[in-house]
XYZ file of C-alpha atoms in Angstrom:
472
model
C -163.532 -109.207 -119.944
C -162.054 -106.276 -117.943
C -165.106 -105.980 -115.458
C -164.260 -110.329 -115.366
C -160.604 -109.116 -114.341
C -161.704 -106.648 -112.037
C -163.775 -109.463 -110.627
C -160.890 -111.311 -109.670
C -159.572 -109.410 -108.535
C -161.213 -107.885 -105.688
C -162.399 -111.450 -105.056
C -158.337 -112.610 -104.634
C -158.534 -108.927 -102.484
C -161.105 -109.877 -100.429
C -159.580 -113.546 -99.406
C -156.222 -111.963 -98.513
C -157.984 -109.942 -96.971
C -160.152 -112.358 -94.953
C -156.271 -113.959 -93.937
C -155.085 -111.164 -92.823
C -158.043 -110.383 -90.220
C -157.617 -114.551 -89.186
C -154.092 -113.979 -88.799
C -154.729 -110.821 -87.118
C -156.292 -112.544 -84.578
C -153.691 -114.430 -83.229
C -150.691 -112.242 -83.490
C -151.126 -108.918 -81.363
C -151.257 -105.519 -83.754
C -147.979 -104.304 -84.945
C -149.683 -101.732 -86.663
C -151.408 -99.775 -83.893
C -147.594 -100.590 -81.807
C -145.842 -98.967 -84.805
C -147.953 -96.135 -85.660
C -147.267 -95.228 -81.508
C -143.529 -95.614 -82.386
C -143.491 -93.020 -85.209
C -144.080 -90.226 -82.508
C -141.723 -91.077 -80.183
C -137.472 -90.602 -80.504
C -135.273 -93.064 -82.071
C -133.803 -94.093 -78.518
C -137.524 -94.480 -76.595
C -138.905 -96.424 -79.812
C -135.556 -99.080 -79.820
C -135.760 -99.696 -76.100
C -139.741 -100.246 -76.782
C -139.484 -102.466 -79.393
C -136.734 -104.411 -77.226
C -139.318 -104.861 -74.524
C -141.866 -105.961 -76.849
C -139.403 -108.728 -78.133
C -138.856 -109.781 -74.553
C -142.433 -110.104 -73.727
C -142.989 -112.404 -76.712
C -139.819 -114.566 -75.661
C -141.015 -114.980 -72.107
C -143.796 -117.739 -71.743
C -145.856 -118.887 -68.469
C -142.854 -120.925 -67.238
C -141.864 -117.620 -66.454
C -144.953 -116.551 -64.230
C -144.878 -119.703 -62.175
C -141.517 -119.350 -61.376
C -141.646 -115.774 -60.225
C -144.737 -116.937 -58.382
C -142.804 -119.202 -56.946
C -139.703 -116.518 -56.001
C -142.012 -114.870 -54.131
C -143.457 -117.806 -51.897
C -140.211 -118.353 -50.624
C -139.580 -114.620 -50.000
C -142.525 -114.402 -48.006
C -141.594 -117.882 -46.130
C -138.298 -116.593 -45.295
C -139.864 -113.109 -43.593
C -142.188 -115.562 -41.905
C -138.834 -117.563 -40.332
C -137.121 -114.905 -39.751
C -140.473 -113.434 -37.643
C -140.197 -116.262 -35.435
C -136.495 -116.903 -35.043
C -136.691 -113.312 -33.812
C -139.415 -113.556 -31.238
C -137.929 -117.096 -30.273
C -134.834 -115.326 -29.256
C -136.790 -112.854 -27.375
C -138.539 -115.575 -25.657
C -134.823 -117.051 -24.858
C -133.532 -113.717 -23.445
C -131.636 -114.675 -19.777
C -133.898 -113.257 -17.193
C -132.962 -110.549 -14.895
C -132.761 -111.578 -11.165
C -132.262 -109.358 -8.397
C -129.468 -110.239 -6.480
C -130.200 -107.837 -3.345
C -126.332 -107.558 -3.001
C -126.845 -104.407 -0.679
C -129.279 -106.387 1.417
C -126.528 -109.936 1.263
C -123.857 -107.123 2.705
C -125.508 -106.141 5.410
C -126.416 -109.065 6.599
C -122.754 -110.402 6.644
C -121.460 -107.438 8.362
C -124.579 -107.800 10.995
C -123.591 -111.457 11.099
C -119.562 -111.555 11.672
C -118.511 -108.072 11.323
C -120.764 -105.950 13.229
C -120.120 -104.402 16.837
C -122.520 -107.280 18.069
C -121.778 -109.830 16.217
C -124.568 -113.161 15.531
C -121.933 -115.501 15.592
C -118.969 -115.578 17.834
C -115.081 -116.311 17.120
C -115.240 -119.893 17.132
C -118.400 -119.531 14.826
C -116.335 -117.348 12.326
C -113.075 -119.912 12.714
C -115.208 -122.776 11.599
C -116.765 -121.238 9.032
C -113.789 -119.512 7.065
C -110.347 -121.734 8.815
C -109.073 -118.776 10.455
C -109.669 -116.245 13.349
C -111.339 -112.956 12.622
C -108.344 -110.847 13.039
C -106.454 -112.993 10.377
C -109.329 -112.393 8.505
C -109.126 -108.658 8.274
C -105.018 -108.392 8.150
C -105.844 -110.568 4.546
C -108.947 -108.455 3.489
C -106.649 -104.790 4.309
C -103.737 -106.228 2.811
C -105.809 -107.678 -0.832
C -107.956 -104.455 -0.946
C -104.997 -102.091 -0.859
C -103.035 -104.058 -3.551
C -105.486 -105.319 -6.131
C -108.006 -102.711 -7.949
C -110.480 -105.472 -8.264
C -111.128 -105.338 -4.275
C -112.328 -101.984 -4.110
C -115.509 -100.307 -4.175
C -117.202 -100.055 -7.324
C -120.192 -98.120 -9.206
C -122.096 -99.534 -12.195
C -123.574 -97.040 -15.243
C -126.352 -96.222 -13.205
C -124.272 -95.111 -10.470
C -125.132 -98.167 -8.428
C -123.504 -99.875 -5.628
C -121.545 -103.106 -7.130
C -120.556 -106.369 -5.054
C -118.476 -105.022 -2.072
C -115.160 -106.209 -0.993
C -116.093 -107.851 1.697
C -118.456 -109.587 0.096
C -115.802 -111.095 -2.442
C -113.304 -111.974 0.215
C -116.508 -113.851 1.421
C -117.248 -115.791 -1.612
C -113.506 -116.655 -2.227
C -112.833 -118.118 1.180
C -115.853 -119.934 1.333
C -115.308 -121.554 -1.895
C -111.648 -122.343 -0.566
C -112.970 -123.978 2.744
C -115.920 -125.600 1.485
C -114.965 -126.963 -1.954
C -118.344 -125.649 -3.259
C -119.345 -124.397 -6.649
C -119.527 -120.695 -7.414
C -123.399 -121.135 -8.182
C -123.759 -122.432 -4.689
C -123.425 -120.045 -2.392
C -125.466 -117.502 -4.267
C -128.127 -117.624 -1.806
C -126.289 -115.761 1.639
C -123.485 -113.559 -0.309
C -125.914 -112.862 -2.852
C -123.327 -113.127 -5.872
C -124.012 -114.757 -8.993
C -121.852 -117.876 -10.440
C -119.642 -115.977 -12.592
C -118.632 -113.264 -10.297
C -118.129 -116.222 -7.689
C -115.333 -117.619 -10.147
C -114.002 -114.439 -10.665
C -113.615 -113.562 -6.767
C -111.890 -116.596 -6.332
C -108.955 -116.450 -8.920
C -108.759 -112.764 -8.311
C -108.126 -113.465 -4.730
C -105.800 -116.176 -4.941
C -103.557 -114.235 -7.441
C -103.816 -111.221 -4.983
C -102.323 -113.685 -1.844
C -100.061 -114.620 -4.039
C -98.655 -111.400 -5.032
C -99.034 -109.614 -1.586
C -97.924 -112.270 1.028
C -95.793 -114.799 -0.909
C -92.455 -113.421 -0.364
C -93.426 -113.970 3.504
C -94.782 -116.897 3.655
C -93.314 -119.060 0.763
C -89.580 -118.432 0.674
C -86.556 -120.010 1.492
C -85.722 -120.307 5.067
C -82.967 -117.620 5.949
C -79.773 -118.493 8.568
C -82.251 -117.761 12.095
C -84.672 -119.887 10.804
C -82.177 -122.760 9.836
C -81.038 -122.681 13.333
C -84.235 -122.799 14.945
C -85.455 -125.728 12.540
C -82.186 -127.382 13.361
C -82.890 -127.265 17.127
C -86.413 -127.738 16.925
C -85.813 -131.167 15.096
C -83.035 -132.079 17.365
C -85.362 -131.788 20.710
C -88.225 -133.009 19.005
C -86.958 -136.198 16.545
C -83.464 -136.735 18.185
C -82.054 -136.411 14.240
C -78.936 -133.900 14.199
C -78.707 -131.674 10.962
C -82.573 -132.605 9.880
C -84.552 -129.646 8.495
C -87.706 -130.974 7.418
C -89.046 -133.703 6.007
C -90.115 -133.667 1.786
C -93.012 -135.245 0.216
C -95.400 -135.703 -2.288
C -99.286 -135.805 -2.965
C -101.560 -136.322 -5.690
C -104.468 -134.433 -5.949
C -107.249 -135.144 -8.150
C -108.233 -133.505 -11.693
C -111.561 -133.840 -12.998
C -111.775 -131.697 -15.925
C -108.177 -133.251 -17.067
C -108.619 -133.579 -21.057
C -105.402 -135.526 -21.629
C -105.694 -139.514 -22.023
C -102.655 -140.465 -19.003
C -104.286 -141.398 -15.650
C -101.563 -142.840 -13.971
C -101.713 -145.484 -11.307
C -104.668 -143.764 -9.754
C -106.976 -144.620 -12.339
C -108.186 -140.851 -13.099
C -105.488 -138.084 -13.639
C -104.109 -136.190 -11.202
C -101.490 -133.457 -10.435
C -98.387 -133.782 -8.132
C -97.691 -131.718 -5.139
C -93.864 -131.302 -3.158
C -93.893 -129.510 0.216
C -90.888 -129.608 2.853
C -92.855 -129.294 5.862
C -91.576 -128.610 9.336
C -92.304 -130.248 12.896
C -94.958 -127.079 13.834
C -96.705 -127.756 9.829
C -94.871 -124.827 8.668
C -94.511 -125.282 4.570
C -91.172 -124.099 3.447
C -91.041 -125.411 -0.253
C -94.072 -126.096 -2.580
C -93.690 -127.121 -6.559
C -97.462 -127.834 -8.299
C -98.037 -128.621 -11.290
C -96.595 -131.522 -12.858
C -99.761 -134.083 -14.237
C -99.080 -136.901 -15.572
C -97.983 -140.456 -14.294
C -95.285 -138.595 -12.491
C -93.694 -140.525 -9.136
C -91.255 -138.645 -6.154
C -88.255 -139.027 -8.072
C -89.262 -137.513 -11.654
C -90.588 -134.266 -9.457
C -87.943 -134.149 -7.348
C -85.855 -134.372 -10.388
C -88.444 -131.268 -12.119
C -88.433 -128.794 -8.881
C -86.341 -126.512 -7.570
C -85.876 -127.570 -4.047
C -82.364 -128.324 -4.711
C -81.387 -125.462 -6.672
C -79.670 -123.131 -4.207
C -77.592 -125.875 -2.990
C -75.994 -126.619 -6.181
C -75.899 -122.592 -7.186
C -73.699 -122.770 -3.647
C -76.627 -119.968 -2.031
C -77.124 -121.833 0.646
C -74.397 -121.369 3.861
C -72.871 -124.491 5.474
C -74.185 -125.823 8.576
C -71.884 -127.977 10.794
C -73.228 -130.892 12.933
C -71.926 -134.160 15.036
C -73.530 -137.498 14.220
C -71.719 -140.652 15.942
C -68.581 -138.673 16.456
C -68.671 -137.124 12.527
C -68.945 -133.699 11.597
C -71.069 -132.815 8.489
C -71.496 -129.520 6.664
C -74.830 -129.787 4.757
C -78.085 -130.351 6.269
C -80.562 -133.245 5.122
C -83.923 -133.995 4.860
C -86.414 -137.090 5.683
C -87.699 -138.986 2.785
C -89.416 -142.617 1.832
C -88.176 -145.181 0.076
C -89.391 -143.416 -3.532
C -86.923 -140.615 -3.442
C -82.896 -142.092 -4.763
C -80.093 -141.862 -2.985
C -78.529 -138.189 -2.063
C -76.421 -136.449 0.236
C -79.376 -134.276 1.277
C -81.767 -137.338 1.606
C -82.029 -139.427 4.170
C -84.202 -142.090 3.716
C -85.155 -145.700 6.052
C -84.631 -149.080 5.674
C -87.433 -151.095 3.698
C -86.622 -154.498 5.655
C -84.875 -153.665 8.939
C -83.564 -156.654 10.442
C -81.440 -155.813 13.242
C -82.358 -153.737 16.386
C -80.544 -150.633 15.568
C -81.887 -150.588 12.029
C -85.634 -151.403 13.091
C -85.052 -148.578 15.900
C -83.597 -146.133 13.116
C -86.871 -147.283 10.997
C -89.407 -146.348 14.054
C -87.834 -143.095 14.387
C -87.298 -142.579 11.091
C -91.244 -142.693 10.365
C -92.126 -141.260 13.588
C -90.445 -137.637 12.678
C -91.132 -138.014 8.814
C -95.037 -137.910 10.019
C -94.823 -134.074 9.690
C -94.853 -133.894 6.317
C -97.748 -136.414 6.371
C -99.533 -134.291 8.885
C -99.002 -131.134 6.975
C -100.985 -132.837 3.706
C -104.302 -133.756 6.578
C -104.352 -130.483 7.800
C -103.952 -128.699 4.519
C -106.486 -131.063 3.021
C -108.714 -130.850 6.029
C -108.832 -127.187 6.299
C -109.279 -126.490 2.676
C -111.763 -128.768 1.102
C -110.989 -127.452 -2.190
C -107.678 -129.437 -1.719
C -109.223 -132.712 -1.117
C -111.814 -132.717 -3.293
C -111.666 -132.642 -7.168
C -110.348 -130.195 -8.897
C -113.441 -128.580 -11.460
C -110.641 -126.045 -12.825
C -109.950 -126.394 -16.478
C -106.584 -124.462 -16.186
C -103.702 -125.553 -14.541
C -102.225 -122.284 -14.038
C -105.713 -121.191 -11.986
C -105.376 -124.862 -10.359
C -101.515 -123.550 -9.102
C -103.118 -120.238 -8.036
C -104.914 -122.144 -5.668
C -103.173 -124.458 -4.318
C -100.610 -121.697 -3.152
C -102.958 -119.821 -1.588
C -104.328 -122.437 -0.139
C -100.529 -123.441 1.402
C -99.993 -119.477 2.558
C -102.805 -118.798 4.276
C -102.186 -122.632 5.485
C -98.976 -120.450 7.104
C -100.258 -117.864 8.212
C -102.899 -119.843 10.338
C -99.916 -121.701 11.756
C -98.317 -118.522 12.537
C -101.524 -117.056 14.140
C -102.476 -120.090 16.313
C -99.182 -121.701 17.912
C -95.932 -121.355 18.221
C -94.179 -121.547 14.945
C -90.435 -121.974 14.576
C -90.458 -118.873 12.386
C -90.057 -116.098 14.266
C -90.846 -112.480 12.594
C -90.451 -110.367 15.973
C -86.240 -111.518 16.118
C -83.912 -108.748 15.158
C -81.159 -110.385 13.738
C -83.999 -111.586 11.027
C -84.432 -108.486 9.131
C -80.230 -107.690 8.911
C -79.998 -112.023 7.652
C -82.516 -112.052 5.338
C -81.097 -108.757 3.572
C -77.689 -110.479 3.617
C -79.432 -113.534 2.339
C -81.218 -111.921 -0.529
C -81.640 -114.347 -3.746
C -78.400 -113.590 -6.412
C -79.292 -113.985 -9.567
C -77.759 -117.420 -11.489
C -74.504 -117.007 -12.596
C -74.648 -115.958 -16.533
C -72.040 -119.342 -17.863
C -70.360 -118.773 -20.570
C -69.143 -121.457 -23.322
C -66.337 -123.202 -22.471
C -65.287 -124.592 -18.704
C -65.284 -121.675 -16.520
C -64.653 -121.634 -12.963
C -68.347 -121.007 -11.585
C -69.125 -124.255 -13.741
C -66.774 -126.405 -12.178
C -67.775 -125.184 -8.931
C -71.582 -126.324 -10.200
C -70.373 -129.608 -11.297
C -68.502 -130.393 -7.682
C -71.573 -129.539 -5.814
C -73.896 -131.577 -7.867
C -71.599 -134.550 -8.095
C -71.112 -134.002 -4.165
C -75.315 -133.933 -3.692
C -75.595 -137.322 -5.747
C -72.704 -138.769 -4.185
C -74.387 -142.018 -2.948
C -71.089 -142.728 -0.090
C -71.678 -139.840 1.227
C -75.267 -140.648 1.583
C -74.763 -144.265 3.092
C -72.482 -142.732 5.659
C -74.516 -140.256 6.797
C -77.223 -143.321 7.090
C -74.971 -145.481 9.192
C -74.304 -142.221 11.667
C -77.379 -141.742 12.145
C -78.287 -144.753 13.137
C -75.456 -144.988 15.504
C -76.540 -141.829 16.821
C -80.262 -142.974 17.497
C -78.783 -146.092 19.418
C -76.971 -144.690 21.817
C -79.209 -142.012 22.482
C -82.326 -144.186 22.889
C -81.059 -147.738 22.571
């Protein structure tokens, strides 16, 4: 019986034991992991054990994606590869300008001691004589720091003076792009830009108070008498006027009655084209009047700057001198304007002579417009205020050509100029105050006396008179 039991078991022995070894094979061996443990610290056999317990969490889900992970790690370096080496492949090229070689030639060609091309060459090519030419280089490169000689890095020669004087002027004449006049001054299209705003804003600065500003008391007397012998119109110092020139790169939806958008321009030119008054900038479907209404051409008349002037028309003596308008401009003192349906022979004679002497102002847009093509054509300028900086550049080295070539009716060589103009120097507004004050009264007479339409009417009628019996 007890070799039966002892039977038994080792036979129930030998099947657990047989389930063990089956089990054994599909779990991995604890045994061999745990009997490693026992020689290692408490610490190293916890963070073991918490590995081991990972591993059996983790399945082959978790290969593929890490698989995966590193596909698109690999794709990205790839990308990234040729995004770099497709920017290399878009790097701007280097051209060589051959600026030195571009200088020489223009000093061989118009600047040399022998000369290619001769003075009437160099006038038809850059709108003014050669020795205009060089009083406006001297007076830009001694003013503005960006008309001087300059050295790169590498100690190299940069674009010369001249050379950007060049560009500017040519761009001015010729209405041309920068990028297309790269090939004689050598001068890429950015530095072209530059040249030309930096010189415009340079004639600006330097000549200006010259040649734009305000006729003083020896040039109101010569413009007086000049328009007198010339129009037979007592009191007239110019005539006013406005053009529209063109805006192409206008982003603003108004187009006015043009059709595309433009910007207005007011001169009060002279009989010899001389530009006294400019105001640019107004864009828009602007007319005369709302400019006229905007500018400043009036302004030292009603800040009482401006000294009275005494002339006879038809017997009547007047203190404030006028100017010649059309039909656009309202009804002022200081306008005189023509009649839109003359019907009897003094008025139709009035009207002929009337538009015959208000042609100046007419001929002073051609010329400008003819001279500089940048004028005429569209403006490509995004900025109005670089637009402005052109346009009155444009109009004083318009003056200084007029000055240059005939006989203008300003006259820089009288002495009595230089003792008027400092006694004519521009006062400062009057600071008002609240309440009426006696400088504000004095501003509301002369502004109700300037759109005082009897006076206006008058002065019409006197006129007229005038022209009859001195050419009826």
């Amino acid at each position: 019986m007890e070799s039966d039991g002892v039977s038994n078991v080792s036979d129930t022995a030998s099947d657990d034991s047989g389930n063990q070894s089956d089990c054994a094979s599909n779990q991995p061996d604890h045994g061999i992991a745990e009997t490693s443990l026992m020689h290692l610290s408490s610490d190293s056999a916890f963070m073991c054990l918490a590995m081991m317990q990972l591993q059996l969490l983790f399945d082959d889900e978790f290969d593929e994606m890490c698989l995966d992970f590193m596909k698109l790690l690999s794709q990205d370096e790839k990308d990234e590869e040729g995004s770099s080496s497709s920017r290399q492949e878009r790097k701007r090229k280097f051209i060589d300008m051959g600026r030195k070689d571009g200088d020489i030639r223009l000093w061989n060609d118009y600047f040399g001691p022998d000369p290619n091309f001769d003075g009437d060459s160099f006038r038809q090519r850059f709108r003014m004589s050669r020795q205009l030419f060089n009083r406006i280089f001297e007076g830009i490169s001694n003013h503005s720091a960006y008309f001087k000689q300059r050295y790169d890095g590498l100690d190299k020669k940069g674009v010369s003076p001249l050379q950007k004087c060049i560009c500017a002027i040519r761009q001015l004449a010729s209405g041309t792009l920068g990028d297309q006049i790269d090939e004689y001054i050598r001068i890429g299209e950015r530095t072209a830009n530059d040249c030309l705003q930096n010189f415009c804003r340079s004639v600006i600065e330097v000549f200006s108070e010259q040649y734009l500003r305000k006729p003083n008391p020896s040039d109101i007397k010569r413009l007086l008498e000049r328009h007198l012998t010339k129009h037979g119109f007592p009191g007239m110092l110019g005539s006013i006027g406005c053009m529209h020139c063109t805006w192409k790169n206008y982003t603003g939806h108004t187009q006015g009655e043009h059709g595309y958008p433009t910007i207005m321009l007011e001169v009060v030119a002279s009989q010899d084209l001389w530009i006294w008054h400019s105001y640019f900038g107004i864009k828009g479907c602007d007319n005369d009047t709302n400019v006229l209404n905007q500018s400043i051409v009036f302004n030292y008349v009603l800040h009482g700057s401006v000294p009275l002037y005494h002339f006879t028309a038809n017997g009547k003596e007047y203190t404030r001198a006028y100017y010649l308008a059309d039909n656009v401009y309202p009804e002022c003192a200081t306008l005189v304007k023509s009649f839109t349906h003359p019907q009897d022979p003094k008025s139709i004679k009035f009207a002929q002579k009337h538009e015959s002497a208000r042609k100046d102002v007419d001929r002073a847009f051609e010329v400008l417009q003819a001279r500089w093509a940048i004028v005429r054509g569209s403006a490509k300028v995004w900025s109005v205020k670089v637009i402005s900086d052109i346009m009155l550049a444009c109009i004083i080295i318009h003056n200084m050509i007029v000055e240059d070539e005939g006989p203008s009716i300003i006259d820089w060589s009288s002495g009595d100029d230089d003792g008027d103009e400092d006694d004519e120097e521009d006062e400062d507004p009057p600071n008002y105050v609240r309440g009426a004050t006696i400088e504000f009264e004095h501003y509301l007479k002369r502004f109700d006396d300037l759109r005082d339409k009897s006076i206006y009417h008058q002065l019409q009628h006197d006129l007229v008179e005038h022209v009859w019996n001195l050419e009826g």
